[in-house]
Amino acid sequence: MEVIISASRLAHDLTADRPPVLLDVRWQLSVPGANGATAFDGRAAYAAGHLPGAVFVDLDEELASAPGERGRHPLPDLAEFGAAMRRAGVSADRPVVVYDGGQGWAAARAWWLLRWTGHPDVRVLDGGLSAWEGPLSTDVPEPAEGDFEPVPRPTGLLDAAGAAALARSGVLLDARAGERYRGDVEPIDRVGGHIPGAVSAPTSENVGPDGRFRPADELTARFAALGVSAGAQVGVYCGSGVSAAHQALALAVAGIPAELYVGSWSEWSADPSRPVAVGPDPQ
């Protein structure tokens, strides 16, 4: 199963009699600064220009539930998620292509949710909107209602206890920047550091300078160097289950299945009773 699609292949597929459903999931992690910088507005970016026929999907409102004890981006209510996908035109028998502004995190979150809840054919536009060379549109489509009904798979999802166990029995990859893994800085959560036993694997190293995924053989070698051997159980987490979905996507490009700890560090670190490791070593 292909999990990413090039811009040229997408342009071709959009000319078919039954083109893929396009979802625009532009989103950025925005931490308010002392200078009063405003948060990124994905809906405004969509309104200014998007792939023709694409429907905007709000990550915070439709791909997550309200922040709280389960983290900053907990799983959405599945009934509400299904309704949002159907409004966007998503059906079980029609391919879906998801894109964002180029970072790939938000698109990967949508990819992971759709795949985990049973959609058989979802791909992410490699390189995001910046890779697209065709025209953009400001028209807002009104797609026909889809029929997708989310049914979660029995595997693929980790909770805090499962992540802690996997860090000891398999390979748990921390997708955040190295300085957050080490605990040098922590701009968002209660405390810096990582889940004991987790291995630092910054998401930024999954892609090349152009923002596109590195070739599958390079990704395979990268994950092997991080301890991912044949048959190993692999889990991923990040700050709130968004960039970790990108890590899961990179692993899928390499042909490696992985489980996602959606609550991630924002859930783990919120409980003072959970252990925290700092420094460059997994511990």
GROMACS .gro file of N, CA and C in nm, residues 26-27 30 38-46 56:
model
   39
   26ARG      N    1  -0.394   2.222   0.676
   26ARG     CA    2  -0.285   2.312   0.716
   26ARG      C    3  -0.298   2.353   0.862
   27TRP      N    4  -0.187   2.339   0.932
   27TRP     CA    5  -0.182   2.362   1.078
   27TRP      C    6  -0.037   2.380   1.116
   30SER      N    7   0.173   2.655   1.729
   30SER     CA    8   0.194   2.797   1.756
   30SER      C    9   0.205   2.819   1.906
   38THR      N   10   0.054   3.633   1.653
   38THR     CA   11  -0.073   3.561   1.646
   38THR      C   12  -0.050   3.417   1.603
   39ALA      N   13  -0.142   3.331   1.644
   39ALA     CA   14  -0.133   3.190   1.608
   39ALA      C   15  -0.160   3.171   1.460
   40PHE      N   16  -0.102   3.068   1.404
   40PHE     CA   17  -0.125   3.035   1.264
   40PHE      C   18  -0.272   3.004   1.241
   41ASP      N   19  -0.328   3.053   1.133
   41ASP     CA   20  -0.469   3.034   1.100
   41ASP      C   21  -0.478   2.950   0.973
   42GLY      N   22  -0.497   2.819   0.988
   42GLY     CA   23  -0.503   2.731   0.872
   42GLY      C   24  -0.621   2.759   0.782
   43ARG      N   25  -0.733   2.797   0.841
   43ARG     CA   26  -0.851   2.825   0.759
   43ARG      C   27  -0.828   2.948   0.671
   44ALA      N   28  -0.759   3.048   0.725
   44ALA     CA   29  -0.730   3.167   0.645
   44ALA      C   30  -0.632   3.133   0.533
   45ALA      N   31  -0.534   3.047   0.563
   45ALA     CA   32  -0.440   3.004   0.460
   45ALA      C   33  -0.513   2.928   0.349
   46TYR      N   34  -0.608   2.845   0.389
   46TYR     CA   35  -0.689   2.772   0.291
   46TYR      C   36  -0.768   2.868   0.204
   56PHE      N   37  -1.120   2.195   0.349
   56PHE     CA   38  -1.039   2.222   0.468
   56PHE      C   39  -1.084   2.136   0.585
   0.00000   0.00000   0.00000
